Amino acid sequence: SEPEQVYSFPAFEQPPPLDEPALKGTLVIDPLVTDSIYSDQRMAWRDMREPWRVQQLDNHLWSLAPPQLVQDRLLSCLSARRAADSVVPPGVPVEFDLILNGQIERFEMQLDGEAAAVSVAVELFLTRRQPRELVWQRGFRYQVPLAEVSAEAAVGGFRTALERLCKDVAGTVEHSG
């Protein structure tokens, strides 16, 4: 059998910090929830000729499961951007003012004959703690065509999708301050 390949993302280019934080207070970035197929470290893929069936590549693993990969990316990006006075993961013993959470709807490579793409879909919610209110809810969806059908090309596609997600979420947060 093939040896296991483990993939992680090298450091992303961070967005430039804002002069003033977009949101007052502490923002907690929760891990995202998802279906079991995307909560596994094995890379998920779908043959679009059988779109109802999602499969996993047993020998191609993420260093972290997708919910943690996305949480880490958002935490790092929104912190660097100064989206709030402070941006923290859950479990940090501080009073928080806002929470960003949501779910991963898709995090997979899609094969369609000779063509391949990465598909990432995330639904996010920004909630204020006091008074408890939904600040915004928004879906973020990315389809990144791949130059070739390979796990390595897919990793590059996922990286592009996560960079776009970071930019789009940061922009949405900045307009909600």
PDB file of C-alpha atoms in Angstrom:
ATOM      1  CA  SER A   1       0.000   0.000   0.000  1.00  0.00           C
ATOM      2  CA  GLU A   2       1.004   3.634  -0.506  1.00  0.00           C
ATOM      3  CA  PRO A   3       2.762   5.410   2.378  1.00  0.00           C
ATOM      4  CA  GLU A   4       0.713   8.029   4.189  1.00  0.00           C
ATOM      5  CA  GLN A   5       1.108  11.607   3.025  1.00  0.00           C
ATOM      6  CA  VAL A   6       0.333  14.288   5.628  1.00  0.00           C
ATOM      7  CA  TYR A   7      -0.469  17.812   4.413  1.00  0.00           C
ATOM      8  CA  SER A   8      -0.403  21.112   6.248  1.00  0.00           C
ATOM      9  CA  PHE A   9      -0.263  24.679   5.047  1.00  0.00           C
ATOM     10  CA  PRO A  10       2.939  26.678   5.345  1.00  0.00           C
ATOM     11  CA  ALA A  11       2.471  30.120   6.854  1.00  0.00           C
ATOM     12  CA  PHE A  12      -0.112  32.160   5.006  1.00  0.00           C
ATOM     13  CA  GLU A  13       0.514  35.731   4.007  1.00  0.00           C
ATOM     14  CA  GLN A  14      -1.313  37.751   6.657  1.00  0.00           C
ATOM     15  CA  PRO A  15      -3.552  40.713   5.835  1.00  0.00           C
ATOM     16  CA  PRO A  16      -2.215  44.119   6.918  1.00  0.00           C
ATOM     17  CA  PRO A  17      -3.462  45.238  10.361  1.00  0.00           C
ATOM     18  CA  LEU A  18      -6.176  47.864  10.608  1.00  0.00           C
ATOM     19  CA  ASP A  19      -5.265  51.154  12.322  1.00  0.00           C
ATOM     20  CA  GLU A  20      -8.106  50.598  14.806  1.00  0.00           C
ATOM     21  CA  PRO A  21      -9.777  47.255  15.631  1.00  0.00           C
ATOM     22  CA  ALA A  22     -12.998  46.793  13.649  1.00  0.00           C
ATOM     23  CA  LEU A  23     -14.862  45.427  16.684  1.00  0.00           C
ATOM     24  CA  LYS A  24     -14.634  46.500  20.316  1.00  0.00           C
ATOM     25  CA  GLY A  25     -13.934  43.741  22.805  1.00  0.00           C
ATOM     26  CA  THR A  26     -12.811  40.122  22.607  1.00  0.00           C
ATOM     27  CA  LEU A  27     -13.770  37.885  19.697  1.00  0.00           C
ATOM     28  CA  VAL A  28     -13.738  34.093  20.232  1.00  0.00           C
ATOM     29  CA  ILE A  29     -13.220  31.899  17.145  1.00  0.00           C
ATOM     30  CA  ASP A  30     -14.935  28.549  17.744  1.00  0.00           C
ATOM     31  CA  PRO A  31     -14.034  25.359  15.884  1.00  0.00           C
ATOM     32  CA  LEU A  32     -16.582  24.767  13.141  1.00  0.00           C
ATOM     33  CA  VAL A  33     -18.996  21.847  13.210  1.00  0.00           C
ATOM     34  CA  THR A  34     -19.364  19.582  10.196  1.00  0.00           C
ATOM     35  CA  ASP A  35     -20.532  16.215   8.923  1.00  0.00           C
ATOM     36  CA  SER A  36     -18.342  13.305   9.978  1.00  0.00           C
ATOM     37  CA  ILE A  37     -16.885  12.962   6.459  1.00  0.00           C
ATOM     38  CA  TYR A  38     -15.228  16.392   6.775  1.00  0.00           C
ATOM     39  CA  SER A  39     -14.275  16.046  10.451  1.00  0.00           C
ATOM     40  CA  ASP A  40     -11.801  13.307   9.594  1.00  0.00           C
ATOM     41  CA  GLN A  41      -8.149  13.996   8.776  1.00  0.00           C
ATOM     42  CA  ARG A  42      -8.453  11.999   5.533  1.00  0.00           C
ATOM     43  CA  MET A  43      -8.891  14.161   2.432  1.00  0.00           C
ATOM     44  CA  ALA A  44     -12.443  13.961   1.072  1.00  0.00           C
ATOM     45  CA  TRP A  45     -13.253  13.737  -2.626  1.00  0.00           C
ATOM     46  CA  ARG A  46     -16.316  13.359  -4.833  1.00  0.00           C
ATOM     47  CA  ASP A  47     -16.720  11.987  -8.343  1.00  0.00           C
ATOM     48  CA  MET A  48     -19.270  14.352  -9.921  1.00  0.00           C
ATOM     49  CA  ARG A  49     -20.625  11.438 -11.986  1.00  0.00           C
ATOM     50  CA  GLU A  50     -21.846  10.099  -8.599  1.00  0.00           C
ATOM     51  CA  PRO A  51     -22.377  13.414  -6.737  1.00  0.00           C
ATOM     52  CA  TRP A  52     -24.282  11.785  -3.850  1.00  0.00           C
ATOM     53  CA  ARG A  53     -21.187   9.829  -2.759  1.00  0.00           C
ATOM     54  CA  VAL A  54     -18.293  11.439  -0.882  1.00  0.00           C
ATOM     55  CA  GLN A  55     -15.218   9.285  -0.388  1.00  0.00           C
ATOM     56  CA  GLN A  56     -11.924   9.627   1.450  1.00  0.00           C
ATOM     57  CA  LEU A  57      -8.319   9.162   0.399  1.00  0.00           C
ATOM     58  CA  ASP A  58      -6.949   6.805   3.062  1.00  0.00           C
ATOM     59  CA  ASN A  59      -3.295   7.716   2.458  1.00  0.00           C
ATOM     60  CA  HIS A  60      -3.734  11.484   2.110  1.00  0.00           C
ATOM     61  CA  LEU A  61      -4.238  13.109   5.498  1.00  0.00           C
ATOM     62  CA  TRP A  62      -4.518  16.669   6.787  1.00  0.00           C
ATOM     63  CA  SER A  63      -2.236  17.541   9.722  1.00  0.00           C
ATOM     64  CA  LEU A  64      -5.444  18.653  11.495  1.00  0.00           C
ATOM     65  CA  ALA A  65      -9.069  17.860  10.717  1.00  0.00           C
ATOM     66  CA  PRO A  66     -10.728  20.522   8.492  1.00  0.00           C
ATOM     67  CA  PRO A  67     -12.699  22.152  11.370  1.00  0.00           C
ATOM     68  CA  GLN A  68      -9.400  22.904  13.155  1.00  0.00           C
ATOM     69  CA  LEU A  69      -7.650  23.928   9.907  1.00  0.00           C
ATOM     70  CA  VAL A  70     -10.368  26.510   9.193  1.00  0.00           C
ATOM     71  CA  GLN A  71     -10.512  27.684  12.823  1.00  0.00           C
ATOM     72  CA  ASP A  72      -6.703  28.129  12.920  1.00  0.00           C
ATOM     73  CA  ARG A  73      -6.770  30.067   9.650  1.00  0.00           C
ATOM     74  CA  LEU A  74      -9.564  32.393  10.818  1.00  0.00           C
ATOM     75  CA  LEU A  75      -7.914  32.892  14.223  1.00  0.00           C
ATOM     76  CA  SER A  76      -4.564  33.764  12.673  1.00  0.00           C
ATOM     77  CA  CYS A  77      -6.037  35.972   9.946  1.00  0.00           C
ATOM     78  CA  LEU A  78      -8.511  37.925  12.088  1.00  0.00           C
ATOM     79  CA  SER A  79      -5.916  38.401  14.805  1.00  0.00           C
ATOM     80  CA  ALA A  80      -3.326  39.747  12.324  1.00  0.00           C
ATOM     81  CA  ARG A  81      -5.970  42.019  10.769  1.00  0.00           C
ATOM     82  CA  ARG A  82      -6.985  43.410  14.208  1.00  0.00           C
ATOM     83  CA  ALA A  83     -10.612  42.452  13.591  1.00  0.00           C
ATOM     84  CA  ALA A  84     -11.261  43.019  17.319  1.00  0.00           C
ATOM     85  CA  ASP A  85      -9.383  44.320  20.374  1.00  0.00           C
ATOM     86  CA  SER A  86      -8.380  40.686  20.921  1.00  0.00           C
ATOM     87  CA  VAL A  87      -9.073  37.504  18.961  1.00  0.00           C
ATOM     88  CA  VAL A  88      -8.803  34.247  20.909  1.00  0.00           C
ATOM     89  CA  PRO A  89      -9.628  30.536  20.645  1.00  0.00           C
ATOM     90  CA  PRO A  90     -12.224  29.071  23.010  1.00  0.00           C
ATOM     91  CA  GLY A  91     -10.953  28.036  26.423  1.00  0.00           C
ATOM     92  CA  VAL A  92      -8.938  31.201  27.025  1.00  0.00           C
ATOM     93  CA  PRO A  93     -10.135  32.362  30.473  1.00  0.00           C
ATOM     94  CA  VAL A  94     -11.334  35.819  29.444  1.00  0.00           C
ATOM     95  CA  GLU A  95     -14.719  37.483  29.242  1.00  0.00           C
ATOM     96  CA  PHE A  96     -15.654  37.564  25.566  1.00  0.00           C
ATOM     97  CA  ASP A  97     -17.949  39.963  23.732  1.00  0.00           C
ATOM     98  CA  LEU A  98     -18.421  38.256  20.353  1.00  0.00           C
ATOM     99  CA  ILE A  99     -18.238  34.731  19.024  1.00  0.00           C
ATOM    100  CA  LEU A 100     -17.648  33.538  15.465  1.00  0.00           C
ATOM    101  CA  ASN A 101     -18.846  30.023  14.782  1.00  0.00           C
ATOM    102  CA  GLY A 102     -20.561  28.019  12.092  1.00  0.00           C
ATOM    103  CA  GLN A 103     -20.242  24.931   9.981  1.00  0.00           C
ATOM    104  CA  ILE A 104     -18.277  23.475   7.112  1.00  0.00           C
ATOM    105  CA  GLU A 105     -20.728  22.352   4.431  1.00  0.00           C
ATOM    106  CA  ARG A 106     -18.071  21.179   1.945  1.00  0.00           C
ATOM    107  CA  PHE A 107     -14.301  20.672   2.104  1.00  0.00           C
ATOM    108  CA  GLU A 108     -13.454  18.334  -0.768  1.00  0.00           C
ATOM    109  CA  MET A 109     -11.750  17.717  -4.064  1.00  0.00           C
ATOM    110  CA  GLN A 110     -14.219  17.194  -6.919  1.00  0.00           C
ATOM    111  CA  LEU A 111     -13.409  15.133 -10.001  1.00  0.00           C
ATOM    112  CA  ASP A 112     -15.401  15.580 -13.198  1.00  0.00           C
ATOM    113  CA  GLY A 113     -13.887  13.444 -15.938  1.00  0.00           C
ATOM    114  CA  GLU A 114     -10.463  14.950 -16.646  1.00  0.00           C
ATOM    115  CA  ALA A 115     -11.214  18.155 -14.724  1.00  0.00           C
ATOM    116  CA  ALA A 116     -10.733  18.658 -10.995  1.00  0.00           C
ATOM    117  CA  ALA A 117     -11.525  21.396  -8.527  1.00  0.00           C
ATOM    118  CA  VAL A 118     -11.518  22.065  -4.811  1.00  0.00           C
ATOM    119  CA  SER A 119     -14.859  22.979  -3.281  1.00  0.00           C
ATOM    120  CA  VAL A 120     -15.095  24.715   0.109  1.00  0.00           C
ATOM    121  CA  ALA A 121     -18.370  25.958   1.574  1.00  0.00           C
ATOM    122  CA  VAL A 122     -18.645  27.480   5.048  1.00  0.00           C
ATOM    123  CA  GLU A 123     -21.624  29.063   6.832  1.00  0.00           C
ATOM    124  CA  LEU A 124     -20.561  31.501   9.571  1.00  0.00           C
ATOM    125  CA  PHE A 125     -22.388  33.366  12.347  1.00  0.00           C
ATOM    126  CA  LEU A 126     -21.072  36.360  14.293  1.00  0.00           C
ATOM    127  CA  THR A 127     -22.980  36.724  17.558  1.00  0.00           C
ATOM    128  CA  ARG A 128     -22.758  39.451  20.212  1.00  0.00           C
ATOM    129  CA  ARG A 129     -22.915  38.201  23.789  1.00  0.00           C
ATOM    130  CA  GLN A 130     -24.547  41.202  25.546  1.00  0.00           C
ATOM    131  CA  PRO A 131     -27.235  41.828  24.462  1.00  0.00           C
ATOM    132  CA  ARG A 132     -27.383  38.390  22.830  1.00  0.00           C
ATOM    133  CA  GLU A 133     -27.903  39.085  19.149  1.00  0.00           C
ATOM    134  CA  LEU A 134     -26.894  37.801  15.745  1.00  0.00           C
ATOM    135  CA  VAL A 135     -24.658  40.428  14.109  1.00  0.00           C
ATOM    136  CA  TRP A 136     -24.543  38.554  10.772  1.00  0.00           C
ATOM    137  CA  GLN A 137     -24.898  35.171   9.155  1.00  0.00           C
ATOM    138  CA  ARG A 138     -23.250  34.519   5.821  1.00  0.00           C
ATOM    139  CA  GLY A 139     -22.287  31.678   3.517  1.00  0.00           C
ATOM    140  CA  PHE A 140     -18.834  31.666   1.935  1.00  0.00           C
ATOM    141  CA  ARG A 141     -18.416  29.367  -1.082  1.00  0.00           C
ATOM    142  CA  TYR A 142     -15.326  28.739  -3.208  1.00  0.00           C
ATOM    143  CA  GLN A 143     -14.701  26.569  -6.256  1.00  0.00           C
ATOM    144  CA  VAL A 144     -11.004  26.492  -7.226  1.00  0.00           C
ATOM    145  CA  PRO A 145     -10.153  24.735 -10.531  1.00  0.00           C
ATOM    146  CA  LEU A 146      -7.035  22.538 -10.402  1.00  0.00           C
ATOM    147  CA  ALA A 147      -4.395  22.271 -13.119  1.00  0.00           C
ATOM    148  CA  GLU A 148      -4.129  18.510 -12.558  1.00  0.00           C
ATOM    149  CA  VAL A 149      -5.825  15.691 -10.687  1.00  0.00           C
ATOM    150  CA  SER A 150      -3.552  15.134  -7.677  1.00  0.00           C
ATOM    151  CA  ALA A 151      -3.633  15.502  -3.910  1.00  0.00           C
ATOM    152  CA  GLU A 152      -0.758  18.016  -4.154  1.00  0.00           C
ATOM    153  CA  ALA A 153      -2.724  20.199  -6.587  1.00  0.00           C
ATOM    154  CA  ALA A 154      -5.751  19.896  -4.273  1.00  0.00           C
ATOM    155  CA  VAL A 155      -3.704  21.158  -1.297  1.00  0.00           C
ATOM    156  CA  GLY A 156      -2.840  24.265  -3.344  1.00  0.00           C
ATOM    157  CA  GLY A 157      -6.522  24.687  -4.186  1.00  0.00           C
ATOM    158  CA  PHE A 158      -7.541  24.396  -0.526  1.00  0.00           C
ATOM    159  CA  ARG A 159      -4.896  26.968   0.373  1.00  0.00           C
ATOM    160  CA  THR A 160      -6.330  29.391  -2.237  1.00  0.00           C
ATOM    161  CA  ALA A 161      -9.861  28.802  -0.910  1.00  0.00           C
ATOM    162  CA  LEU A 162      -8.755  29.447   2.694  1.00  0.00           C
ATOM    163  CA  GLU A 163      -6.916  32.638   1.649  1.00  0.00           C
ATOM    164  CA  ARG A 164     -10.119  33.879  -0.036  1.00  0.00           C
ATOM    165  CA  LEU A 165     -12.169  32.885   3.021  1.00  0.00           C
ATOM    166  CA  CYS A 166      -9.831  34.876   5.280  1.00  0.00           C
ATOM    167  CA  LYS A 167     -10.073  37.971   3.087  1.00  0.00           C
ATOM    168  CA  ASP A 168     -13.870  37.732   2.765  1.00  0.00           C
ATOM    169  CA  VAL A 169     -14.520  37.067   6.472  1.00  0.00           C
ATOM    170  CA  ALA A 170     -12.173  39.909   7.477  1.00  0.00           C
ATOM    171  CA  GLY A 171     -14.032  42.246   5.118  1.00  0.00           C
ATOM    172  CA  THR A 172     -17.420  41.156   6.490  1.00  0.00           C
ATOM    173  CA  VAL A 173     -16.239  41.630  10.099  1.00  0.00           C
ATOM    174  CA  GLU A 174     -14.834  45.087   9.279  1.00  0.00           C
ATOM    175  CA  HIS A 175     -18.209  46.232   7.956  1.00  0.00           C
ATOM    176  CA  SER A 176     -20.030  45.020  11.071  1.00  0.00           C
ATOM    177  CA  GLY A 177     -18.119  47.106  13.629  1.00  0.00           C
TER     178      GLY A 177
END
